[in-house]
Short mmCIF file of C-alpha atoms in Angstrom, two decimals:
data_model
loop_
_atom_site.label_atom_id
_atom_site.label_comp_id
_atom_site.label_asym_id
_atom_site.label_seq_id
_atom_site.Cartn_x
_atom_site.Cartn_y
_atom_site.Cartn_z
CA MET S 279 94.15 83.08 71.29
CA TYR S 280 95.34 86.24 72.95
CA ALA S 281 95.07 87.33 76.57
CA LEU S 282 94.23 90.79 77.85
CA GLY S 283 95.86 90.15 81.20
CA ARG S 284 98.31 88.07 83.22
CA HIS S 285 97.27 87.27 86.76
CA MET S 286 99.83 85.87 89.20
CA LEU S 287 98.52 84.41 92.45
CA LEU S 288 101.15 84.12 95.19
CA GLU S 289 100.75 81.96 98.26
CA LEU S 290 103.42 83.22 100.64
CA LYS S 291 104.10 81.15 103.76
CA ASP S 292 106.72 81.35 106.52
CA CYS S 293 107.04 85.10 106.02
CA ASN S 294 108.48 87.61 108.47
CA LYS S 295 105.55 88.11 110.89
CA GLY S 296 106.66 91.64 111.74
CA VAL S 297 106.44 93.02 108.23
CA LEU S 298 103.10 91.27 107.64
CA ASP S 299 101.60 93.52 110.31
CA ASP S 300 103.30 96.73 109.16
CA LEU S 301 100.95 98.73 106.94
CA ASP S 302 103.53 101.35 105.94
CA PHE S 303 106.06 98.69 105.05
CA LEU S 304 103.52 96.84 102.91
CA ARG S 305 102.41 100.03 101.16
CA ASP S 306 106.02 100.80 100.29
CA CYS S 307 106.51 97.19 99.24
CA LEU S 308 103.59 97.24 96.77
CA ASN S 309 104.68 100.61 95.41
CA GLU S 310 108.22 99.34 94.89
CA ALA S 311 106.85 96.19 93.26
CA ALA S 312 104.73 98.31 90.91
CA ILE S 313 107.72 100.43 89.91
CA CYS S 314 109.98 97.40 89.44
CA CYS S 315 107.54 95.72 87.07
CA GLY S 316 107.03 98.89 85.05
CA ALA S 317 103.54 99.71 86.31
CA THR S 318 102.01 103.05 87.29
CA VAL S 319 100.07 103.39 90.55
CA VAL S 320 96.82 105.33 90.05
CA GLY S 321 95.25 104.74 93.46
CA GLU S 322 95.51 102.66 96.61
CA SER S 323 93.70 101.51 99.72
CA PHE S 324 95.34 99.99 102.79
CA TYR S 325 93.70 98.91 106.02
CA HIS S 326 95.11 97.56 109.29
CA PHE S 327 93.00 95.09 111.21
CA SER S 328 92.70 94.69 114.95
CA PRO S 329 94.48 92.90 116.49
CA HIS S 330 96.66 92.19 113.46
CA GLY S 331 96.74 91.81 109.71
CA VAL S 332 96.69 94.17 106.75
CA SER S 333 94.67 94.35 103.54
CA GLY S 334 96.04 96.49 100.78
CA VAL S 335 95.43 97.15 97.13
CA ALA S 336 97.47 99.20 94.71
CA ASN S 337 95.30 100.14 91.75
CA ILE S 338 97.73 100.34 88.83
CA ALA S 339 97.19 101.59 85.30
CA GLU S 340 97.85 98.01 84.24
CA SER S 341 95.27 96.44 86.65
CA HIS S 342 96.12 95.81 90.35
CA ILE S 343 98.40 94.38 93.03
CA SER S 344 96.72 93.21 96.24
CA ILE S 345 97.90 91.79 99.54
CA HIS S 346 96.09 90.26 102.50
CA THR S 347 98.19 89.19 105.46
CA TRP S 348 97.64 86.88 108.42
CA PRO S 349 100.69 87.49 110.67
CA GLU S 350 99.40 84.84 113.08
CA TYR S 351 100.02 82.26 110.34
CA SER S 352 103.05 83.99 108.79
CA TYR S 353 100.96 83.94 105.61
CA ALA S 354 100.12 86.43 102.87
CA ALA S 355 97.92 86.11 99.79
CA VAL S 356 99.20 88.34 96.99
CA ASP S 357 97.78 88.94 93.53
CA VAL S 358 99.62 90.68 90.70
CA PHE S 359 97.27 91.32 87.80
CA THR S 360 98.77 93.16 84.84
CA CYS S 361 98.12 93.80 81.20
CA GLY S 362 100.23 95.08 78.41
CA ASP S 363 103.54 93.89 77.06
CA ASP S 364 105.53 96.55 78.85
CA VAL S 365 104.89 95.22 82.34
CA LYS S 366 106.62 92.26 83.96
CA PRO S 367 104.43 90.92 86.78
CA GLU S 368 107.09 88.37 87.68
CA GLU S 369 109.33 91.27 88.70
CA ALA S 370 106.66 92.55 91.09
CA ALA S 371 106.26 89.03 92.45
CA ARG S 372 110.01 88.71 93.00
CA VAL S 373 110.16 91.98 94.96
CA ILE S 374 107.24 91.00 97.21
CA VAL S 375 108.58 87.50 97.93
CA GLU S 376 111.93 89.02 98.90
CA LYS S 377 110.53 91.85 101.03
CA LEU S 378 108.22 89.54 102.96
CA GLU S 379 111.08 87.04 103.41
CA ALA S 380 108.78 84.20 102.36
CA LYS S 381 110.63 80.93 102.94
CA ASN S 382 107.88 78.80 101.47
CA TYR S 383 105.80 80.00 98.56
CA SER S 384 104.01 79.05 95.38
CA VAL S 385 103.00 81.04 92.34
CA VAL S 386 100.19 80.24 89.93
CA GLU S 387 99.75 82.29 86.79
CA LEU S 388 96.45 82.63 84.96
CA ARG S 389 95.72 84.35 81.70
CA ARG S 390 92.64 86.55 81.88
CA GLY S 391 90.46 87.76 79.03
CA ILE S 392 91.25 85.28 76.29
CA ILE S 393 90.02 86.88 73.08
CA GLU S 394 90.40 86.10 69.39
CA ASP S 395 92.06 89.34 68.43
CA SER S 396 95.75 89.56 67.66
CA ARG S 397 95.80 93.24 68.63
CA VAL S 398 95.06 92.63 72.30
CA SER S 399 98.54 91.55 73.21
CA TYR S 400 99.24 95.28 73.13
CA ALA S 401 96.17 96.32 75.09
CA VAL S 402 96.96 98.17 78.27
CA LYS S 403 94.45 98.63 81.07
CA MET L 49 93.04 71.29 105.61
CA TYR L 50 91.37 74.62 106.17
CA ALA L 51 91.34 77.71 103.97
CA LEU L 52 91.71 81.30 105.11
CA GLY L 53 90.03 82.65 102.00
CA ARG L 54 87.78 81.95 99.03
CA HIS L 55 88.77 83.60 95.76
CA MET L 56 86.28 83.69 92.89
CA LEU L 57 87.63 84.68 89.47
CA LEU L 58 84.94 85.81 87.03
CA GLU L 59 85.48 86.03 83.29
CA LEU L 60 82.57 88.15 82.06
CA LYS L 61 82.02 88.36 78.31
CA ASP L 62 79.27 89.85 76.14
CA CYS L 63 78.53 92.45 78.81
CA ASN L 64 76.69 95.74 78.33
CA LYS L 65 79.42 97.96 76.84
CA GLY L 66 77.86 101.11 78.28
CA VAL L 67 78.06 100.08 81.91
CA LEU L 68 81.61 98.76 81.45
CA ASP L 69 82.70 102.35 80.77
CA ASP L 70 80.67 103.95 83.57
CA LEU L 71 82.86 104.45 86.65
CA ASP L 72 80.02 105.57 88.92
CA PHE L 73 77.88 102.63 87.91
CA LEU L 74 80.71 100.20 88.57
CA ARG L 75 81.50 101.75 91.95
CA ASP L 76 77.84 101.39 92.95
CA CYS L 77 77.85 97.85 91.57
CA LEU L 78 80.84 96.75 93.67
CA ASN L 79 79.42 98.42 96.76
CA GLU L 80 76.08 96.69 96.25
CA ALA L 81 77.89 93.39 95.68
CA ALA L 82 79.81 93.86 98.93
CA ILE L 83 76.64 94.56 100.88
CA CYS L 84 74.79 91.63 99.31
CA CYS L 85 77.51 89.15 100.27
CA GLY L 86 77.71 90.48 103.82
CA ALA L 87 81.03 92.31 103.47
CA THR L 88 82.10 95.71 104.80
CA VAL L 89 83.85 98.20 102.52
CA VAL L 90 86.86 99.82 104.22
CA GLY L 91 88.35 101.61 101.22
CA GLU L 92 88.19 101.88 97.44
CA SER L 93 90.00 103.09 94.35
CA PHE L 94 88.44 103.56 90.93
CA TYR L 95 90.07 104.89 87.79
CA HIS L 96 88.70 105.66 84.32
CA PHE L 97 91.01 105.14 81.38
CA SER L 98 91.22 107.15 78.19
CA PRO L 99 89.60 106.48 75.81
CA HIS L 100 87.65 103.80 77.67
CA GLY L 101 87.75 101.21 80.41
CA VAL L 102 87.65 101.27 84.20
CA SER L 103 89.77 99.69 86.93
CA GLY L 104 88.24 99.53 90.36
CA VAL L 105 88.93 97.88 93.68
CA ALA L 106 86.75 97.77 96.75
CA ASN L 107 88.91 96.96 99.77
CA ILE L 108 86.61 95.05 102.09
CA ALA L 109 87.14 93.94 105.69
CA GLU L 110 86.96 90.41 104.32
CA SER L 111 89.61 90.98 101.55
CA HIS L 112 88.69 92.62 98.19
CA ILE L 113 86.50 92.86 95.12
CA SER L 114 88.17 94.10 91.93
CA ILE L 115 87.05 94.84 88.39
CA HIS L 116 88.89 95.68 85.19
CA THR L 117 86.83 96.40 82.10
CA TRP L 118 87.52 96.44 78.38
CA PRO L 119 84.34 97.94 76.86
CA GLU L 120 85.83 97.50 73.37
CA TYR L 121 85.64 93.73 73.93
CA SER L 122 82.49 93.77 76.10
CA TYR L 123 84.71 92.04 78.66
CA ALA L 124 85.36 92.42 82.38
CA ALA L 125 87.70 90.55 84.73
CA VAL L 126 86.27 90.45 88.24
CA ASP L 127 87.75 88.99 91.43
CA VAL L 128 85.84 88.40 94.63
CA PHE L 129 88.21 87.41 97.43
CA THR L 130 86.63 86.86 100.83
CA CYS L 131 87.36 85.22 104.12
CA GLY L 132 85.23 84.27 107.04
CA ASP L 133 82.13 82.10 107.22
CA ASP L 134 79.74 85.04 107.36
CA VAL L 135 80.40 86.21 103.81
CA LYS L 136 78.98 84.67 100.66
CA PRO L 137 81.20 85.61 97.70
CA GLU L 138 78.82 83.81 95.33
CA GLU L 139 76.21 86.46 96.18
CA ALA L 140 78.61 89.23 95.19
CA ALA L 141 79.38 87.37 91.97
CA ARG L 142 75.67 86.99 91.18
CA VAL L 143 75.04 90.73 91.62
CA ILE L 144 77.96 91.69 89.36
CA VAL L 145 77.03 89.22 86.60
CA GLU L 146 73.49 90.59 86.61
CA LYS L 147 74.44 94.28 86.72
CA LEU L 148 76.94 93.92 83.88
CA GLU L 149 74.39 91.90 81.88
CA ALA L 150 77.05 89.31 81.08
CA LYS L 151 75.61 86.87 78.56
CA ASN L 152 78.65 84.64 78.53
CA TYR L 153 80.69 84.06 81.64
CA SER L 154 82.70 81.61 83.66
CA VAL L 155 83.60 81.43 87.32
CA VAL L 156 86.58 79.67 88.86
CA GLU L 157 86.89 79.43 92.61
CA LEU L 158 90.20 78.97 94.41
CA ARG L 159 90.85 78.41 98.08
CA ARG L 160 93.63 80.64 99.41
CA GLY L 161 95.76 80.11 102.49
CA ILE L 162 95.42 76.40 103.11
CA ILE L 163 96.58 75.84 106.67
CA GLU L 164 96.47 72.94 109.08
CA ASP L 165 94.46 74.68 111.76
CA SER L 166 90.81 73.91 112.35
CA ARG L 167 90.23 77.38 113.81
CA VAL L 168 90.91 79.24 110.56
CA SER L 169 87.56 78.53 109.01
CA TYR L 170 86.43 81.31 111.35
CA ALA L 171 89.27 83.68 110.55
CA VAL L 172 88.11 87.00 109.18
CA LYS L 173 90.40 89.38 107.36
#
Protein backbone atom coordinates (compact mmCIF):
# COMPACT_ATOMS: atom_id res chain seq x y z
CA MET A 1 0.00 0.00 0.00
CA TYR A 2 1.24 3.44 -0.90
CA ALA A 3 -0.13 6.84 0.05
CA LEU A 4 -0.44 9.88 -2.19
CA GLY A 5 -0.50 12.26 0.73
CA ARG A 6 0.29 12.85 4.40
CA HIS A 7 -2.24 14.88 6.33
CA MET A 8 -1.33 16.24 9.76
CA LEU A 9 -4.15 17.60 11.91
CA LEU A 10 -3.00 19.89 14.72
CA GLU A 11 -5.14 20.80 17.69
CA LEU A 12 -3.39 23.81 19.22
CA LYS A 13 -4.59 24.97 22.63
CA ASP A 14 -3.31 27.60 25.10
CA CYS A 15 -1.83 29.63 22.26
CA ASN A 16 -0.86 33.30 22.34
CA LYS A 17 -4.25 35.02 21.90
CA GLY A 18 -2.67 38.05 20.27
CA VAL A 19 -1.10 36.22 17.36
CA LEU A 20 -4.28 34.17 16.81
CA ASP A 21 -6.04 37.40 15.87
CA ASP A 22 -3.23 38.81 13.71
CA LEU A 23 -3.88 38.03 10.05
CA ASP A 24 -0.53 39.31 8.80
CA PHE A 25 1.34 37.32 11.42
CA LEU A 26 -0.55 34.16 10.51
CA ARG A 27 0.03 34.67 6.79
CA ASP A 28 3.75 35.03 7.42
CA CYS A 29 3.62 32.02 9.73
CA LEU A 30 2.05 29.75 7.10
CA ASN A 31 4.45 31.00 4.44
CA GLU A 32 7.42 30.33 6.70
CA ALA A 33 6.01 26.89 7.54
CA ALA A 34 5.65 26.13 3.82
CA ILE A 35 9.24 27.15 3.12
CA CYS A 36 10.59 25.21 6.10
CA CYS A 37 8.94 21.99 5.01
CA GLY A 38 10.13 22.37 1.42
CA ALA A 39 6.80 23.33 -0.11
CA THR A 40 5.96 25.96 -2.73
CA VAL A 41 3.06 28.36 -2.18
CA VAL A 42 0.92 28.73 -5.32
CA GLY A 43 -1.96 30.71 -3.84
CA GLU A 44 -3.53 31.84 -0.59
CA SER A 45 -6.66 33.21 1.02
CA PHE A 46 -6.84 34.83 4.46
CA TYR A 47 -9.85 36.37 6.16
CA HIS A 48 -10.26 38.20 9.46
CA PHE A 49 -13.54 37.80 11.30
CA SER A 50 -15.38 40.35 13.37
CA PRO A 51 -14.90 40.66 16.28
CA HIS A 52 -11.98 38.22 16.22
CA GLY A 53 -10.54 35.14 14.60
CA VAL A 54 -8.78 34.37 11.33
CA SER A 55 -9.24 31.74 8.64
CA GLY A 56 -6.37 31.19 6.28
CA VAL A 57 -5.29 28.74 3.65
CA ALA A 58 -1.99 28.50 1.84
CA ASN A 59 -2.48 26.52 -1.36
CA ILE A 60 0.86 24.79 -1.91
CA ALA A 61 2.12 22.80 -4.87
CA GLU A 62 2.16 19.84 -2.52
CA SER A 63 -1.49 20.30 -1.30
CA HIS A 64 -2.37 22.84 1.45
CA ILE A 65 -1.81 24.31 4.89
CA SER A 66 -4.86 25.77 6.64
CA ILE A 67 -5.51 27.56 9.91
CA HIS A 68 -8.68 28.58 11.72
CA THR A 69 -8.29 30.47 14.98
CA TRP A 70 -10.56 31.18 17.94
CA PRO A 71 -8.61 33.73 20.03
CA GLU A 72 -11.40 33.70 22.62
CA TYR A 73 -10.47 30.08 23.36
CA SER A 74 -6.73 30.44 22.68
CA TYR A 75 -7.32 27.68 20.13
CA ALA A 76 -6.32 27.04 16.53
CA ALA A 77 -7.11 24.17 14.18
CA VAL A 78 -4.29 23.64 11.70
CA ASP A 79 -4.01 21.17 8.83
CA VAL A 80 -0.81 20.39 6.95
CA PHE A 81 -1.56 18.23 3.92
CA THR A 82 1.42 17.36 1.74
CA CYS A 83 2.46 14.90 -0.89
CA GLY A 84 5.76 13.90 -2.31
CA ASP A 85 8.87 12.62 -0.63
CA ASP A 86 10.64 15.96 -0.74
CA VAL A 87 8.34 17.68 1.73
CA LYS A 88 8.42 17.30 5.50
CA PRO A 89 5.03 18.27 6.93
CA GLU A 90 6.33 17.74 10.46
CA GLU A 91 8.67 20.69 9.89
CA ALA A 92 5.73 22.91 8.98
CA ALA A 93 3.89 21.67 12.06
CA ARG A 94 6.88 22.44 14.27
CA VAL A 95 7.12 26.01 12.97
CA ILE A 96 3.40 26.68 13.52
CA VAL A 97 3.36 25.21 17.05
CA GLU A 98 6.33 27.41 17.96
CA LYS A 99 5.02 30.61 16.36
CA LEU A 100 1.61 30.28 17.99
CA GLU A 101 3.27 29.47 21.33
CA ALA A 102 0.90 26.53 21.81
CA LYS A 103 1.41 25.18 25.33
CA ASN A 104 -0.99 22.31 24.87
CA TYR A 105 -1.35 20.55 21.56
CA SER A 106 -1.92 17.26 19.80
CA VAL A 107 -1.07 16.05 16.33
CA VAL A 108 -2.81 13.30 14.40
CA GLU A 109 -1.40 12.14 11.09
CA LEU A 110 -3.49 10.47 8.41
CA ARG A 111 -2.39 8.96 5.15
CA ARG A 112 -4.57 10.03 2.24
CA GLY A 113 -5.04 8.30 -1.09
CA ILE A 114 -3.93 4.76 -0.34
CA ILE A 115 -3.31 3.15 -3.72
CA GLU A 116 -1.73 -0.09 -4.87
CA ASP A 117 0.97 1.47 -6.98
CA SER A 118 4.58 1.57 -5.86
CA ARG A 119 5.23 4.64 -8.01
CA VAL A 120 2.97 6.94 -6.02
CA SER A 121 5.38 7.47 -3.18
CA TYR A 122 7.02 9.86 -5.62
CA ALA A 123 3.83 11.55 -6.76
CA VAL A 124 3.77 15.26 -6.11
CA LYS A 125 0.58 17.31 -6.15
CA MET B 1 -17.68 18.52 25.74
CA TYR B 2 -18.47 20.80 22.85
CA ALA B 3 -16.80 21.07 19.46
CA LEU B 4 -15.96 24.25 17.60
CA GLY B 5 -15.85 22.49 14.25
CA ARG B 6 -16.85 19.46 12.21
CA HIS B 7 -14.24 18.15 9.78
CA MET B 8 -15.27 15.65 7.11
CA LEU B 9 -12.47 13.88 5.24
CA LEU B 10 -13.57 12.34 1.94
CA GLU B 11 -11.56 9.71 0.10
CA LEU B 12 -13.06 9.68 -3.40
CA LYS B 13 -12.01 6.87 -5.73
CA ASP B 14 -13.17 5.76 -9.17
CA CYS B 15 -14.18 9.32 -10.03
CA ASN B 16 -14.72 10.76 -13.50
CA LYS B 17 -11.14 11.43 -14.65
CA GLY B 18 -12.23 14.29 -16.91
CA VAL B 19 -13.76 16.42 -14.20
CA LEU B 20 -10.81 15.77 -11.86
CA ASP B 21 -8.63 17.68 -14.33
CA ASP B 22 -11.09 20.52 -14.97
CA LEU B 23 -10.24 23.51 -12.76
CA ASP B 24 -13.33 25.52 -13.70
CA PHE B 25 -15.60 22.57 -13.05
CA LEU B 26 -14.03 21.96 -9.65
CA ARG B 27 -14.25 25.63 -8.68
CA ASP B 28 -17.96 25.62 -9.56
CA CYS B 29 -18.36 22.34 -7.69
CA LEU B 30 -16.86 23.69 -4.46
CA ASN B 31 -18.87 26.88 -4.73
CA GLU B 32 -22.07 24.90 -5.24
CA ALA B 33 -21.14 22.65 -2.32
CA ALA B 34 -20.60 25.71 -0.12
CA ILE B 35 -23.98 27.17 -1.06
CA CYS B 36 -25.77 23.85 -0.57
CA CYS B 37 -24.42 23.42 2.96
CA GLY B 38 -25.29 26.99 3.91
CA ALA B 39 -21.74 28.37 3.90
CA THR B 40 -20.42 31.69 2.60
CA VAL B 41 -17.31 31.78 0.40
CA VAL B 42 -14.90 34.55 1.47
CA GLY B 43 -11.93 33.62 -0.70
CA GLU B 44 -10.50 30.89 -2.92
CA SER B 45 -7.37 29.57 -4.57
CA PHE B 46 -7.26 27.03 -7.38
CA TYR B 47 -4.24 25.72 -9.23
CA HIS B 48 -3.86 23.37 -12.19
CA PHE B 49 -0.81 21.14 -12.28
CA SER B 50 1.17 20.02 -15.29
CA PRO B 51 0.51 17.54 -16.76
CA HIS B 52 -2.66 16.97 -14.73
CA GLY B 53 -4.35 17.44 -11.39
CA VAL B 54 -5.91 20.34 -9.53
CA SER B 55 -5.56 21.74 -6.02
CA GLY B 56 -8.30 24.02 -4.83
CA VAL B 57 -9.44 25.61 -1.61
CA ALA B 58 -12.60 27.56 -0.94
CA ASN B 59 -12.11 29.66 2.19
CA ILE B 60 -15.56 29.88 3.72
CA ALA B 61 -16.81 32.00 6.63
CA GLU B 62 -17.38 28.70 8.41
CA SER B 63 -13.81 27.34 7.77
CA HIS B 64 -12.85 25.69 4.43
CA ILE B 65 -13.49 23.18 1.68
CA SER B 66 -10.43 21.78 -0.10
CA ILE B 67 -9.83 19.39 -2.97
CA HIS B 68 -6.72 17.75 -4.40
CA THR B 69 -7.12 15.55 -7.45
CA TRP B 70 -5.03 12.85 -9.08
CA PRO B 71 -6.83 12.16 -12.39
CA GLU B 72 -4.26 9.45 -13.19
CA TYR B 73 -5.65 7.47 -10.25
CA SER B 74 -9.27 8.68 -10.58
CA TYR B 75 -8.80 9.87 -7.00
CA ALA B 76 -9.59 13.03 -5.07
CA ALA B 77 -8.96 13.99 -1.44
CA VAL B 78 -11.63 16.38 -0.21
CA ASP B 79 -11.98 18.10 3.17
CA VAL B 80 -15.08 19.89 4.37
CA PHE B 81 -14.37 21.75 7.62
CA THR B 82 -17.25 23.76 9.05
CA CYS B 83 -18.35 25.33 12.27
CA GLY B 84 -21.62 26.64 13.49
CA ASP B 85 -25.00 24.95 13.76
CA ASP B 86 -26.37 26.55 10.61
CA VAL B 87 -24.07 24.68 8.23
CA LYS B 88 -24.49 21.10 7.08
CA PRO B 89 -21.12 19.77 5.88
CA GLU B 90 -22.76 16.48 4.89
CA GLU B 91 -24.67 18.41 2.22
CA ALA B 92 -21.43 19.76 0.78
CA ALA B 93 -19.98 16.25 0.83
CA ARG B 94 -23.03 14.86 -0.99
CA VAL B 95 -22.75 17.46 -3.77
CA ILE B 96 -19.04 16.79 -4.30
CA VAL B 97 -19.43 12.99 -4.35
CA GLU B 98 -22.18 13.33 -6.95
CA LYS B 99 -20.40 15.89 -9.14
CA LEU B 100 -17.18 13.87 -9.21
CA GLU B 101 -19.17 10.69 -9.92
CA ALA B 102 -17.21 8.85 -7.25
CA LYS B 103 -18.14 5.17 -7.43
CA ASN B 104 -16.05 4.19 -4.44
CA TYR B 105 -15.64 6.49 -1.49
CA SER B 106 -15.33 6.78 2.25
CA VAL B 107 -16.03 9.60 4.67
CA VAL B 108 -14.50 10.10 8.09
CA GLU B 109 -15.78 12.85 10.34
CA LEU B 110 -13.70 14.42 13.10
CA ARG B 111 -14.72 16.95 15.70
CA ARG B 112 -12.20 19.78 16.02
CA GLY B 113 -11.69 22.12 18.95
CA ILE B 114 -13.23 20.20 21.82
CA ILE B 115 -13.77 22.72 24.59
CA GLU B 116 -15.60 22.71 27.88
CA ASP B 117 -17.95 25.55 27.09
CA SER B 118 -21.59 24.97 26.29
CA ARG B 119 -21.75 28.18 24.26
CA VAL B 120 -19.37 26.99 21.55
CA SER B 121 -21.90 24.86 19.74
CA TYR B 122 -23.07 28.23 18.41
CA ALA B 123 -19.62 29.54 17.56
CA VAL B 124 -19.20 30.42 13.91
CA LYS B 125 -15.84 30.87 12.28
